[in-house]
Structures are given as structure tokens and as C-alpha cells.
Amino acid sequence: MKVYIIGLGLIGGSMALDIQRLYENAEIIGIDSNENHLNEALSIELIHQKGNINDDFDGDFVILAVPVDVALVLLPKVLDSISENTLVFDVGSTKKPICEVVENHPKRSNFLATHPIAGTEFSGPKAAIENLFEDKVNIICEIEKTAYKKQEKALEFFRNLKMRIRYMETKSHDKHIAYVSHLSHISSFMLGKTVIEKEKDEKDIFDMAGSGFESTVRLAKSSPSMWTPIFKQNKKQIVKSLEEYIANLSSFKSFLESDDYEAIFNEMKNTNRIKEILK
Amino acid sequence: MKVYIIGLGLIGGSMALDIQRLYENAEIIGIDSNENHLNEALSIELIHQKGNINDDFDGDFVILAVPVDVALVLLPKVLDSISENTLVFDVGSTKKPICEVVENHPKRSNFLATHPIAGTEFSGPKAAIENLFEDKVNIICEIEKTAYKKQEKALEFFRNLKMRIRYMETKSHDKHIAYVSHLSHISSFMLGKTVIEKEKDEKDIFDMAGSGFESTVRLAKSSPSMWTPIFKQNKKQIVKSLEEYIANLSSFKSFLESDDYEAIFNEMKNTNRIKEILK
């Protein structure tokens, strides 16, 4: 198994760890525009050697694990210089733009659009962890545009990672993921901001923060370089989800202001359904 | 050590477990208006025997671990019928109302107002866990109004639970806790609501939810019976914190709508400070 990994952050790095664990003779060539990350990945043995973005790509897979704006630039270039049997797959959190950018590329059938729903709030090579993908969902878009043999090879790889596969249209993916992922990040970032701003006047309030606050604000530790281009690419859907979220918060506030505690109780009671849903 | 625990939920039940672990000859008498919870607490041996709210209370402590609206009703009654050496302490998430309700009670010095910042999203006797309070902050209000010997006794108990004590004015407590606890719960409940509503039209989107969504929405599993009276009692501070939160979300949305991705990046970058703050 010979694999190029472009982008040695949490996702690329974790894939590297699993490939080494699963394939005895794996050869992993790492590429990263951040020279420090590249050296770090080599020194902690995520990768076996350094590569260069201008290489010719052969082997089994090229994994494109870079911020989604960079992916739009790199994917066509990478496809230009891969050998016939190599499959490139991306792992980005938006799927419509990346599929559109290679829609008419002569090597389109060498590409598979995927989104492994896995991660933590940390980033960089040292954030890589083994088994990150076990039991996680991997969403695959436009499967029919990838050459059949290459589909099979990729699916076998994802099966080895123990991922559950789900097929979706790019537009549906981007719409749904706005709600269950992108919106959570914004709600968390803005909660963190609200409390930090309050702290300017009122010292030491974080002393009072319990595990509830920590859990709700965890995603506010995420990388701005990774998330800004995601928000940009999925702007329309995110604005819509934010409008709905703000409307729900405003209506909760109105119930409070008008002392309608029955409504407040019911809002929470109905939302308790999340217990069953997330099981 | 003889202790009455009124309210055998997560907090009362977890205190019961720790008391049994820490004090060899502990005798715990449990009281709960929910007969099922009371029987459950007895059968899983949280308590040694059932008591009644109309009992005369003697022994070391009476722990009042009921919803904050019920606490306002029960505390004066309990103080009316305790013996001289007994200390009552509450564990509620609001502190001004409970202190006000017993301000002029002849047994005021037998009461200590506390708020252990500890919990999970679960409730009822079965939610009780050992060591819940270890390394957690316990906020104590109006310490000077409690008789000195009883202060000492309570502080020794909290020390045995390995809690860190912090003293605050009731008003400051209620203001600060609105930001680091109450607001998180509302942001989480409304996030859950927004996504559940979306799911009505778009099936199976929860399949796509990763650990990020789960963490952000965890508090939406909390008990409405416990939280409605908290929101009611701390209405003014919560409305204010909600206004600031909604304003921050709206401004984020405006940045997105006007394609100001530099502002979006900076909002996140500044909020990343939460990493250091929560360490």
C-alpha cells in the first residue's frame, strides 16, 4: 500500500496512523505546505518520507486532507499528475464545491468525494489519534462518477477503518451538515465569545464554569483556518440555519420576558427527545 | 454522622454515596415527594431509611437538594423543625432568592447557602455517582450569617468531598452563573430544537451528527422540571446574557452575509482563548 497524504493535520495524520496499523508494508509519503508540520509528522513517524506537491502521484491513494479552500486549488493539479490506477479522495466538510471544481476534469473518475464525520477540537500532526474513524460515518458523494474498480478499493479501505458508509447528493450533504456540524461550531464559538466578553468586567467567572459549560464550548477551540473556508463555501445553508437558531433563541427569550414558564418547560421537554435520537 | 437528604436526584444521591464512603457509621435518611424515587433510592442503598418532610430534623446535616422553586417553600419549614445543632444547606443553582426567603428566619444561622458546580445531564436517584464533587468548586454565599461552629462543620465536610470553596455575594453568584451555566443550557436546548425541527423535513440527518454536535447538544438532555424554576428565578440575568449571545450570533451572520471572512476568522481566533482559560 503506497499512499500520499496531502495535509498532515488531525484527519490526514490519523489516517496515516491507521494505515500503518492496518497495512504491513505501507509506504506513506507526506506533503504539507507548513514545513514545521511536515518535519513534525516525520519525526513522530506519521509518515515515512516527505513528498512535494509537484510530484507525480502513483500508488494506491492520494488523500487530500487540507482546508476546503486549498482543496479546490490542489485537487485539479493533483488529478493532472496522477497515474492511471491511483485514486484521490478528499475528506472536506463541504462537498458541492469540490465536486463542481473537477466536474469536467478528464481524470474525474480517479476522484472520490468523501466526508468522514470524525474529529476533535484539536489540529496539527500531534492531534492525530489511532482508531479515530472506527464506527464513524463516512459520507460519499457522486459515487457513480468514480471508476468502479477504484470505488471498490476505497470502500475496502474504509471498511478496514471500520467506517459506516452513507451515500448522498452533494447538495443534501451540504444542507444537512450545516445543521449538525457547522451550526454547532458557530453556537459554541459565540457562546465562548459572550462569556469571554463578560469576563472583561467580571473577573474569574471561569472558576465557576462546570463540565456543562466546557462541553458546550468545546468546539470553540477549533481551528479558524480550517473553519473560515468551510463557512465561506457553505454560506447559504449556514445563514439559513443561523436564522432558525437565532429565531428559536429569541422566542425562548420572549417566553422568559413574558413569564410564560409553561412554554419554557415545553420547549425543553420536547427537545429532551434528543436523548433517544442520539442513542 | 446522621444526615437527612431531601431530594434524591443526581446531587442529593451523589452526596449520599460519598457520605457512605467517607463516614463509617453514616446514617442517611432520605426524603422525596416522588415515592418511586424514594423506593428506588432505598433499593439501590443510597439511603438507609425513608423519612418524611414533616419530621423533626436532628443530626448533623439536612441537605436540601430539590428544584429551586421547591427549596423556597421547604427551607423555612425545615428550619422551623430542626434541632439546635443541625445545619441545613441547599445546593441550588440560584442563591439570591433562597437567601432572601430565610433572611429574617429565627434559625437563619442554622442555614448555609451553597452551590456545588457539579453535575451531569442525567437526573433521578440512578444518576447518582461517586466522587462527583472531587476537585469541583463549591460556591458559598453569606457565610457570615451561618453560626461559626456550623460553618466549620460544613467546611470540613466539603473538604472531605475534596471540593474547592469560593465565597461570593448572592447577586454576583446569580449574575455570573447566568453566563457560565444557565446560558449554556439554553444555547444547547435551542440548538437541539433547531436541528430536530429541521429533521421533520429532512430525515436521518442525525446519522450525520459527529461527536462535536453531541458535545454541544449534551445539556439539552437536562431535566425541564429542574431548569424551568432556575430560569424563572434568574430571569433578569439570563435575559441579559441571552441578548448578548443573540447579538453575537447576529453579528456573525452579518459578517457571513457580507462576505467579511477576515472578521469571521478573527471572531474565531479571539475566541480560541477559551483553550487557555479552561485549562
Short mmCIF file of N, CA and C in Angstrom, two decimals, chain A residues 117 119 137 139 166 168 173 175-177 179-180 183-184 186-187 189-199 202 204-222 224-225 227-228 231-232 235 238-246 248-250 252-253 256-257 259 261 264-265 267-269 271-275 277-278, chain B residues 117 119 137 139 166 168 173 175-177 179-180 183-184 186-187 189-199 202-222 224-225 227-228 231-232 235 238-246 248-250 252-253 256-257 259 261 264-265 267-269 271-275 277-278:
data_model
loop_
_atom_site.label_atom_id
_atom_site.label_comp_id
_atom_site.label_asym_id
_atom_site.label_seq_id
_atom_site.Cartn_x
_atom_site.Cartn_y
_atom_site.Cartn_z
N ILE A 117 -17.12 11.73 9.15
CA ILE A 117 -17.63 12.55 10.26
C ILE A 117 -16.86 12.15 11.52
N GLY A 119 -13.49 13.63 14.25
CA GLY A 119 -12.56 14.70 14.57
C GLY A 119 -12.59 15.04 16.04
N VAL A 137 -19.35 7.60 10.65
CA VAL A 137 -19.97 7.61 9.32
C VAL A 137 -19.03 8.28 8.32
N ILE A 139 -19.45 9.92 4.65
CA ILE A 139 -20.41 10.27 3.62
C ILE A 139 -19.70 10.36 2.28
N ARG A 166 -22.27 6.14 4.00
CA ARG A 166 -23.58 6.66 3.61
C ARG A 166 -23.42 7.47 2.32
N MET A 168 -24.76 10.22 -0.44
CA MET A 168 -25.64 11.38 -0.51
C MET A 168 -25.33 12.23 -1.73
N HIS A 173 -25.90 16.83 1.28
CA HIS A 173 -24.82 16.79 2.26
C HIS A 173 -24.57 18.18 2.86
N LYS A 175 -26.38 20.83 2.92
CA LYS A 175 -27.51 21.38 3.67
C LYS A 175 -27.59 20.74 5.06
N HIS A 176 -27.52 19.42 5.11
CA HIS A 176 -27.68 18.73 6.39
C HIS A 176 -26.51 18.99 7.34
N ILE A 177 -25.33 19.00 6.77
CA ILE A 177 -24.15 19.16 7.62
C ILE A 177 -24.09 20.57 8.21
N TYR A 179 -26.52 21.97 9.62
CA TYR A 179 -27.25 21.87 10.88
C TYR A 179 -26.50 21.06 11.93
N VAL A 180 -26.03 19.87 11.56
CA VAL A 180 -25.46 19.00 12.60
C VAL A 180 -23.97 19.23 12.85
N LEU A 183 -23.37 24.60 12.28
CA LEU A 183 -24.10 25.43 13.25
C LEU A 183 -23.60 25.22 14.68
N SER A 184 -23.31 23.95 15.04
CA SER A 184 -22.78 23.67 16.39
C SER A 184 -21.51 24.45 16.65
N ILE A 186 -20.57 27.30 15.30
CA ILE A 186 -20.85 28.74 15.49
C ILE A 186 -21.50 28.99 16.84
N SER A 187 -22.43 28.12 17.24
CA SER A 187 -23.10 28.32 18.53
C SER A 187 -22.08 28.25 19.65
N PHE A 189 -18.68 28.80 19.35
CA PHE A 189 -17.78 29.96 19.27
C PHE A 189 -18.44 31.21 19.87
N MET A 190 -19.70 31.44 19.53
CA MET A 190 -20.34 32.66 20.01
C MET A 190 -20.67 32.58 21.51
N LEU A 191 -20.91 31.38 22.02
CA LEU A 191 -21.08 31.22 23.47
C LEU A 191 -19.77 31.57 24.18
N GLY A 192 -18.68 31.03 23.65
CA GLY A 192 -17.36 31.36 24.21
C GLY A 192 -17.12 32.86 24.18
N LYS A 193 -17.44 33.47 23.04
CA LYS A 193 -17.23 34.93 22.91
C LYS A 193 -18.05 35.70 23.95
N THR A 194 -19.31 35.34 24.09
CA THR A 194 -20.20 36.05 25.02
C THR A 194 -19.65 36.00 26.44
N VAL A 195 -19.16 34.82 26.82
CA VAL A 195 -18.68 34.68 28.20
C VAL A 195 -17.33 35.37 28.39
N ILE A 196 -16.47 35.28 27.38
CA ILE A 196 -15.17 35.98 27.47
C ILE A 196 -15.38 37.49 27.57
N GLU A 197 -16.31 38.01 26.78
CA GLU A 197 -16.59 39.45 26.83
C GLU A 197 -17.08 39.85 28.21
N LYS A 198 -17.93 39.03 28.79
CA LYS A 198 -18.45 39.30 30.14
C LYS A 198 -17.31 39.33 31.14
N GLU A 199 -16.34 38.46 30.93
CA GLU A 199 -15.24 38.34 31.88
C GLU A 199 -14.40 39.61 31.96
N GLU A 202 -16.13 41.25 34.70
CA GLU A 202 -16.35 40.43 35.89
C GLU A 202 -15.26 39.36 35.92
N ASP A 204 -12.69 36.33 36.86
CA ASP A 204 -12.70 35.00 37.47
C ASP A 204 -13.99 34.21 37.31
N ILE A 205 -14.83 34.59 36.36
CA ILE A 205 -16.07 33.83 36.29
C ILE A 205 -15.83 32.42 35.77
N PHE A 206 -14.68 32.19 35.11
CA PHE A 206 -14.44 30.85 34.58
C PHE A 206 -14.19 29.82 35.68
N ASP A 207 -13.77 30.33 36.83
CA ASP A 207 -13.70 29.49 38.02
C ASP A 207 -15.01 28.78 38.30
N MET A 208 -16.09 29.42 37.89
CA MET A 208 -17.42 28.90 38.19
C MET A 208 -17.94 27.97 37.10
N ALA A 209 -17.15 27.82 36.05
CA ALA A 209 -17.62 27.01 34.92
C ALA A 209 -17.52 25.53 35.26
N GLY A 210 -18.58 24.81 35.04
CA GLY A 210 -18.58 23.38 35.28
C GLY A 210 -18.40 22.61 33.98
N SER A 211 -18.62 21.31 34.06
CA SER A 211 -18.42 20.46 32.89
C SER A 211 -19.45 20.77 31.80
N GLY A 212 -20.60 21.31 32.21
CA GLY A 212 -21.63 21.65 31.23
C GLY A 212 -21.15 22.74 30.29
N PHE A 213 -20.60 23.79 30.85
CA PHE A 213 -20.06 24.87 30.02
C PHE A 213 -18.92 24.35 29.15
N GLU A 214 -18.05 23.56 29.74
CA GLU A 214 -16.90 23.04 28.98
C GLU A 214 -17.31 22.25 27.76
N SER A 215 -18.33 21.44 27.95
CA SER A 215 -18.81 20.61 26.84
C SER A 215 -19.44 21.46 25.74
N THR A 216 -20.22 22.47 26.17
CA THR A 216 -20.93 23.30 25.19
C THR A 216 -19.97 24.20 24.42
N VAL A 217 -18.84 24.52 25.03
CA VAL A 217 -17.94 25.49 24.42
C VAL A 217 -16.71 24.79 23.80
N ARG A 218 -16.70 23.47 23.86
CA ARG A 218 -15.53 22.72 23.39
C ARG A 218 -15.14 23.05 21.95
N LEU A 219 -16.13 23.16 21.07
CA LEU A 219 -15.82 23.38 19.65
C LEU A 219 -15.23 24.76 19.40
N ALA A 220 -15.33 25.66 20.37
CA ALA A 220 -14.74 27.00 20.21
C ALA A 220 -13.22 26.96 20.27
N LYS A 221 -12.66 25.75 20.50
CA LYS A 221 -11.22 25.60 20.44
C LYS A 221 -10.76 25.25 19.02
N SER A 222 -11.70 25.08 18.10
CA SER A 222 -11.36 24.61 16.75
C SER A 222 -10.56 25.64 15.96
N PRO A 224 -9.53 28.26 13.32
CA PRO A 224 -10.14 29.26 12.43
C PRO A 224 -9.71 29.08 10.96
N SER A 225 -8.48 28.62 10.73
CA SER A 225 -8.01 28.44 9.34
C SER A 225 -8.77 27.32 8.65
N TRP A 227 -11.94 26.39 9.62
CA TRP A 227 -13.39 26.63 9.61
C TRP A 227 -13.82 27.82 8.76
N THR A 228 -12.97 28.86 8.64
CA THR A 228 -13.38 30.02 7.83
C THR A 228 -13.76 29.60 6.40
N PHE A 231 -17.15 27.80 6.31
CA PHE A 231 -18.29 28.72 6.43
C PHE A 231 -18.50 29.49 5.12
N LYS A 232 -17.40 29.83 4.47
CA LYS A 232 -17.49 30.56 3.20
C LYS A 232 -18.16 29.69 2.13
N LYS A 235 -21.91 29.03 2.93
CA LYS A 235 -22.54 30.25 3.44
C LYS A 235 -24.07 30.22 3.41
N ILE A 238 -25.63 27.84 5.91
CA ILE A 238 -25.31 28.21 7.29
C ILE A 238 -26.10 29.44 7.73
N VAL A 239 -26.21 30.42 6.83
CA VAL A 239 -27.01 31.60 7.16
C VAL A 239 -28.44 31.19 7.50
N LYS A 240 -28.98 30.24 6.72
CA LYS A 240 -30.35 29.78 6.97
C LYS A 240 -30.45 29.10 8.35
N SER A 241 -29.51 28.23 8.64
CA SER A 241 -29.57 27.52 9.93
C SER A 241 -29.38 28.49 11.09
N LEU A 242 -28.52 29.49 10.89
CA LEU A 242 -28.31 30.50 11.93
C LEU A 242 -29.57 31.32 12.17
N GLU A 243 -30.28 31.63 11.08
CA GLU A 243 -31.54 32.38 11.24
C GLU A 243 -32.53 31.60 12.08
N GLU A 244 -32.62 30.30 11.81
CA GLU A 244 -33.55 29.48 12.58
C GLU A 244 -33.12 29.38 14.05
N TYR A 245 -31.83 29.24 14.24
CA TYR A 245 -31.30 29.14 15.62
C TYR A 245 -31.57 30.43 16.40
N ILE A 246 -31.28 31.56 15.76
CA ILE A 246 -31.50 32.86 16.41
C ILE A 246 -32.99 33.07 16.70
N ASN A 248 -35.20 30.75 17.33
CA ASN A 248 -35.55 29.91 18.48
C ASN A 248 -35.06 30.51 19.80
N LEU A 249 -33.86 31.06 19.77
CA LEU A 249 -33.34 31.71 20.99
C LEU A 249 -34.17 32.93 21.34
N SER A 250 -34.56 33.71 20.33
CA SER A 250 -35.34 34.92 20.57
C SER A 250 -36.71 34.57 21.13
N PHE A 252 -37.43 31.90 22.87
CA PHE A 252 -37.19 31.47 24.26
C PHE A 252 -37.08 32.69 25.18
N LYS A 253 -36.36 33.69 24.71
CA LYS A 253 -36.19 34.92 25.48
C LYS A 253 -37.55 35.62 25.70
N LEU A 256 -39.52 33.95 28.35
CA LEU A 256 -38.96 34.31 29.66
C LEU A 256 -39.45 35.70 30.07
N GLU A 257 -39.36 36.63 29.12
CA GLU A 257 -39.76 38.00 29.42
C GLU A 257 -41.24 38.12 29.77
N ASP A 259 -42.91 35.77 31.23
CA ASP A 259 -43.17 34.83 32.32
C ASP A 259 -43.99 33.62 31.90
N TYR A 261 -43.73 30.31 31.74
CA TYR A 261 -42.85 29.20 32.13
C TYR A 261 -43.38 27.84 31.66
N ILE A 264 -41.74 27.54 28.37
CA ILE A 264 -40.31 27.24 28.58
C ILE A 264 -40.12 25.77 28.94
N PHE A 265 -40.97 25.29 29.83
CA PHE A 265 -40.91 23.87 30.21
C PHE A 265 -41.12 23.00 28.96
N GLU A 267 -40.73 23.70 25.76
CA GLU A 267 -39.61 23.79 24.81
C GLU A 267 -38.52 22.78 25.19
N MET A 268 -38.23 22.73 26.49
CA MET A 268 -37.17 21.84 26.96
C MET A 268 -37.62 20.39 26.89
N LYS A 269 -38.86 20.15 27.32
CA LYS A 269 -39.40 18.78 27.32
C LYS A 269 -39.34 18.20 25.90
N THR A 271 -37.47 19.07 23.48
CA THR A 271 -36.10 18.93 22.99
C THR A 271 -35.37 17.77 23.68
N ASN A 272 -35.88 17.36 24.84
CA ASN A 272 -35.32 16.17 25.51
C ASN A 272 -35.30 14.94 24.60
N ARG A 273 -36.14 14.95 23.56
CA ARG A 273 -36.13 13.88 22.54
C ARG A 273 -34.72 13.56 22.03
N ILE A 274 -33.87 14.54 22.13
CA ILE A 274 -32.50 14.37 21.65
C ILE A 274 -31.84 13.16 22.32
N LYS A 275 -32.28 12.84 23.55
CA LYS A 275 -31.75 11.66 24.25
C LYS A 275 -31.94 10.40 23.43
N ILE A 277 -32.82 10.26 20.22
CA ILE A 277 -32.30 10.42 18.87
C ILE A 277 -30.81 10.10 18.80
N LEU A 278 -30.08 10.52 19.81
CA LEU A 278 -28.61 10.37 19.74
C LEU A 278 -28.13 9.01 20.23
N ILE B 117 -20.68 23.27 41.96
CA ILE B 117 -20.71 23.31 40.49
C ILE B 117 -20.34 21.91 39.99
N GLY B 119 -22.27 18.14 38.21
CA GLY B 119 -23.48 17.52 37.69
C GLY B 119 -23.24 16.85 36.37
N VAL B 137 -15.75 23.17 42.24
CA VAL B 137 -15.92 24.38 43.06
C VAL B 137 -17.25 24.32 43.81
N ILE B 139 -19.61 27.04 45.64
CA ILE B 139 -19.76 28.47 45.93
C ILE B 139 -20.63 28.63 47.17
N ARG B 166 -15.38 28.64 47.25
CA ARG B 166 -15.30 30.03 46.82
C ARG B 166 -16.45 30.81 47.44
N MET B 168 -18.93 34.08 47.66
CA MET B 168 -19.46 35.14 46.79
C MET B 168 -20.70 35.77 47.39
N HIS B 173 -23.10 35.86 42.40
CA HIS B 173 -23.27 34.46 42.02
C HIS B 173 -24.30 34.33 40.90
N LYS B 175 -25.51 36.46 38.84
CA LYS B 175 -25.14 37.12 37.58
C LYS B 175 -24.12 36.26 36.81
N HIS B 176 -23.08 35.83 37.50
CA HIS B 176 -22.01 35.09 36.83
C HIS B 176 -22.47 33.72 36.34
N ILE B 177 -23.26 33.07 37.17
CA ILE B 177 -23.68 31.72 36.82
C ILE B 177 -24.65 31.73 35.63
N TYR B 179 -24.10 33.32 32.99
CA TYR B 179 -23.24 33.20 31.80
C TYR B 179 -22.60 31.83 31.67
N VAL B 180 -22.01 31.33 32.75
CA VAL B 180 -21.24 30.08 32.60
C VAL B 180 -22.07 28.82 32.78
N LEU B 183 -26.87 30.08 30.57
CA LEU B 183 -26.85 30.37 29.13
C LEU B 183 -26.43 29.15 28.31
N SER B 184 -25.45 28.39 28.79
CA SER B 184 -25.03 27.18 28.07
C SER B 184 -26.20 26.22 27.88
N ILE B 186 -29.40 26.96 27.72
CA ILE B 186 -30.35 27.46 26.71
C ILE B 186 -29.77 27.33 25.31
N SER B 187 -28.47 27.64 25.16
CA SER B 187 -27.87 27.54 23.82
C SER B 187 -27.94 26.09 23.34
N PHE B 189 -30.18 23.68 24.43
CA PHE B 189 -31.57 23.30 24.17
C PHE B 189 -32.04 23.85 22.82
N MET B 190 -31.71 25.10 22.53
CA MET B 190 -32.20 25.70 21.28
C MET B 190 -31.47 25.13 20.05
N LEU B 191 -30.22 24.72 20.23
CA LEU B 191 -29.52 24.04 19.13
C LEU B 191 -30.21 22.71 18.84
N GLY B 192 -30.50 21.98 19.89
CA GLY B 192 -31.23 20.71 19.72
C GLY B 192 -32.56 20.93 19.02
N LYS B 193 -33.29 21.95 19.47
CA LYS B 193 -34.58 22.25 18.87
C LYS B 193 -34.45 22.57 17.37
N THR B 194 -33.49 23.40 17.04
CA THR B 194 -33.31 23.82 15.64
C THR B 194 -33.05 22.59 14.76
N VAL B 195 -32.24 21.69 15.23
CA VAL B 195 -31.90 20.53 14.40
C VAL B 195 -33.05 19.53 14.36
N ILE B 196 -33.75 19.35 15.49
CA ILE B 196 -34.91 18.44 15.49
C ILE B 196 -35.98 18.96 14.53
N GLU B 197 -36.21 20.28 14.54
CA GLU B 197 -37.21 20.86 13.64
C GLU B 197 -36.82 20.63 12.18
N LYS B 198 -35.54 20.77 11.90
CA LYS B 198 -35.05 20.55 10.54
C LYS B 198 -35.30 19.11 10.11
N GLU B 199 -35.14 18.21 11.06
CA GLU B 199 -35.26 16.79 10.76
C GLU B 199 -36.67 16.41 10.32
N GLU B 202 -36.24 16.78 6.77
CA GLU B 202 -35.07 16.10 6.20
C GLU B 202 -34.75 14.92 7.10
N LYS B 203 -35.15 13.74 6.68
CA LYS B 203 -34.98 12.57 7.55
C LYS B 203 -33.51 12.19 7.74
N ASP B 204 -33.27 11.54 8.84
CA ASP B 204 -31.99 10.87 9.09
C ASP B 204 -30.78 11.77 9.19
N ILE B 205 -30.99 13.06 9.45
CA ILE B 205 -29.79 13.88 9.49
C ILE B 205 -28.95 13.59 10.72
N PHE B 206 -29.56 12.96 11.75
CA PHE B 206 -28.78 12.69 12.95
C PHE B 206 -27.70 11.63 12.74
N ASP B 207 -27.93 10.81 11.71
CA ASP B 207 -26.90 9.90 11.24
C ASP B 207 -25.58 10.62 10.96
N MET B 208 -25.69 11.87 10.59
CA MET B 208 -24.52 12.63 10.18
C MET B 208 -23.88 13.36 11.35
N ALA B 209 -24.51 13.25 12.52
CA ALA B 209 -24.00 14.02 13.67
C ALA B 209 -22.75 13.36 14.22
N GLY B 210 -21.73 14.14 14.42
CA GLY B 210 -20.49 13.62 15.00
C GLY B 210 -20.41 13.97 16.47
N SER B 211 -19.22 13.76 17.02
CA SER B 211 -19.03 13.99 18.45
C SER B 211 -19.14 15.48 18.78
N GLY B 212 -18.86 16.34 17.82
CA GLY B 212 -18.96 17.77 18.05
C GLY B 212 -20.39 18.18 18.35
N PHE B 213 -21.32 17.72 17.54
CA PHE B 213 -22.72 18.01 17.78
C PHE B 213 -23.17 17.44 19.12
N GLU B 214 -22.78 16.21 19.37
CA GLU B 214 -23.19 15.55 20.63
C GLU B 214 -22.74 16.33 21.85
N SER B 215 -21.53 16.83 21.80
CA SER B 215 -20.99 17.57 22.93
C SER B 215 -21.74 18.89 23.11
N THR B 216 -22.02 19.56 21.99
CA THR B 216 -22.66 20.87 22.06
C THR B 216 -24.11 20.77 22.51
N VAL B 217 -24.73 19.63 22.24
CA VAL B 217 -26.15 19.48 22.50
C VAL B 217 -26.41 18.64 23.76
N ARG B 218 -25.33 18.25 24.43
CA ARG B 218 -25.47 17.35 25.60
C ARG B 218 -26.41 17.89 26.67
N LEU B 219 -26.30 19.18 26.95
CA LEU B 219 -27.11 19.75 28.03
C LEU B 219 -28.60 19.79 27.71
N ALA B 220 -28.96 19.59 26.43
CA ALA B 220 -30.37 19.56 26.05
C ALA B 220 -31.06 18.29 26.54
N LYS B 221 -30.30 17.43 27.19
CA LYS B 221 -30.90 16.25 27.81
C LYS B 221 -31.32 16.54 29.25
N SER B 222 -31.04 17.74 29.73
CA SER B 222 -31.28 18.06 31.15
C SER B 222 -32.77 18.12 31.48
N PRO B 224 -36.28 19.40 32.49
CA PRO B 224 -37.08 20.64 32.44
C PRO B 224 -37.63 21.02 33.80
N SER B 225 -37.95 20.05 34.64
CA SER B 225 -38.50 20.36 35.97
C SER B 225 -37.46 21.04 36.84
N TRP B 227 -34.83 22.80 35.52
CA TRP B 227 -34.33 24.03 34.92
C TRP B 227 -35.35 25.15 34.78
N THR B 228 -36.64 24.83 34.63
CA THR B 228 -37.63 25.90 34.50
C THR B 228 -37.60 26.85 35.70
N PHE B 231 -34.51 29.13 35.59
CA PHE B 231 -34.65 30.23 34.62
C PHE B 231 -35.60 31.30 35.16
N LYS B 232 -36.65 30.86 35.85
CA LYS B 232 -37.62 31.81 36.41
C LYS B 232 -36.94 32.68 37.48
N LYS B 235 -34.29 35.07 35.94
CA LYS B 235 -34.79 35.65 34.69
C LYS B 235 -34.01 36.88 34.20
N ILE B 238 -30.49 36.16 33.01
CA ILE B 238 -30.48 35.25 31.85
C ILE B 238 -30.93 35.99 30.59
N VAL B 239 -31.95 36.83 30.74
CA VAL B 239 -32.41 37.61 29.58
C VAL B 239 -31.25 38.47 29.05
N LYS B 240 -30.51 39.05 29.97
CA LYS B 240 -29.38 39.90 29.57
C LYS B 240 -28.31 39.06 28.84
N SER B 241 -27.98 37.92 29.38
CA SER B 241 -26.94 37.10 28.74
C SER B 241 -27.42 36.58 27.38
N LEU B 242 -28.72 36.26 27.31
CA LEU B 242 -29.28 35.82 26.03
C LEU B 242 -29.23 36.92 24.98
N GLU B 243 -29.50 38.14 25.42
CA GLU B 243 -29.43 39.27 24.48
C GLU B 243 -28.02 39.42 23.91
N GLU B 244 -27.03 39.29 24.77
CA GLU B 244 -25.65 39.41 24.30
C GLU B 244 -25.28 38.26 23.36
N TYR B 245 -25.74 37.07 23.72
CA TYR B 245 -25.47 35.89 22.88
C TYR B 245 -26.11 36.04 21.50
N ILE B 246 -27.38 36.44 21.49
CA ILE B 246 -28.09 36.62 20.22
C ILE B 246 -27.42 37.72 19.38
N ASN B 248 -24.27 38.53 19.38
CA ASN B 248 -23.03 37.98 18.82
C ASN B 248 -23.31 37.04 17.64
N LEU B 249 -24.35 36.23 17.77
CA LEU B 249 -24.72 35.34 16.66
C LEU B 249 -25.17 36.16 15.45
N SER B 250 -25.94 37.21 15.70
CA SER B 250 -26.44 38.04 14.60
C SER B 250 -25.30 38.75 13.89
N PHE B 252 -22.22 37.66 13.72
CA PHE B 252 -21.52 36.62 12.95
C PHE B 252 -22.24 36.37 11.62
N LYS B 253 -23.56 36.30 11.71
CA LYS B 253 -24.37 36.09 10.50
C LYS B 253 -24.18 37.26 9.51
N LEU B 256 -21.00 36.97 7.67
CA LEU B 256 -21.12 35.92 6.65
C LEU B 256 -21.86 36.47 5.42
N GLU B 257 -22.97 37.16 5.68
CA GLU B 257 -23.78 37.69 4.58
C GLU B 257 -23.02 38.72 3.76
N ASP B 259 -19.82 38.65 3.32
CA ASP B 259 -18.56 38.02 2.89
C ASP B 259 -17.32 38.59 3.58
N TYR B 261 -14.87 37.58 5.55
CA TYR B 261 -14.27 36.37 6.13
C TYR B 261 -13.08 36.68 7.04
N ILE B 264 -14.76 37.02 10.32
CA ILE B 264 -15.15 35.68 10.79
C ILE B 264 -13.94 34.95 11.37
N PHE B 265 -12.83 35.03 10.65
CA PHE B 265 -11.60 34.41 11.13
C PHE B 265 -11.21 35.00 12.48
N GLU B 267 -13.06 36.58 14.74
CA GLU B 267 -14.00 36.21 15.80
C GLU B 267 -13.59 34.87 16.41
N MET B 268 -13.25 33.92 15.52
CA MET B 268 -12.90 32.58 16.00
C MET B 268 -11.54 32.60 16.68
N LYS B 269 -10.59 33.30 16.04
CA LYS B 269 -9.24 33.37 16.60
C LYS B 269 -9.27 33.93 18.03
N THR B 271 -11.71 33.94 20.07
CA THR B 271 -12.44 33.06 21.00
C THR B 271 -11.64 31.81 21.32
N ASN B 272 -10.66 31.49 20.48
CA ASN B 272 -9.76 30.36 20.78
C ASN B 272 -9.08 30.51 22.15
N ARG B 273 -9.04 31.74 22.65
CA ARG B 273 -8.51 31.98 24.00
C ARG B 273 -9.13 31.05 25.05
N ILE B 274 -10.32 30.56 24.74
CA ILE B 274 -11.02 29.68 25.67
C ILE B 274 -10.14 28.45 26.02
N LYS B 275 -9.25 28.08 25.09
CA LYS B 275 -8.33 26.95 25.35
C LYS B 275 -7.50 27.20 26.59
N ILE B 277 -8.04 29.57 28.86
CA ILE B 277 -8.88 29.92 30.01
C ILE B 277 -9.38 28.68 30.73
N LEU B 278 -9.75 27.67 29.97
CA LEU B 278 -10.36 26.49 30.59
C LEU B 278 -9.35 25.47 31.10
#
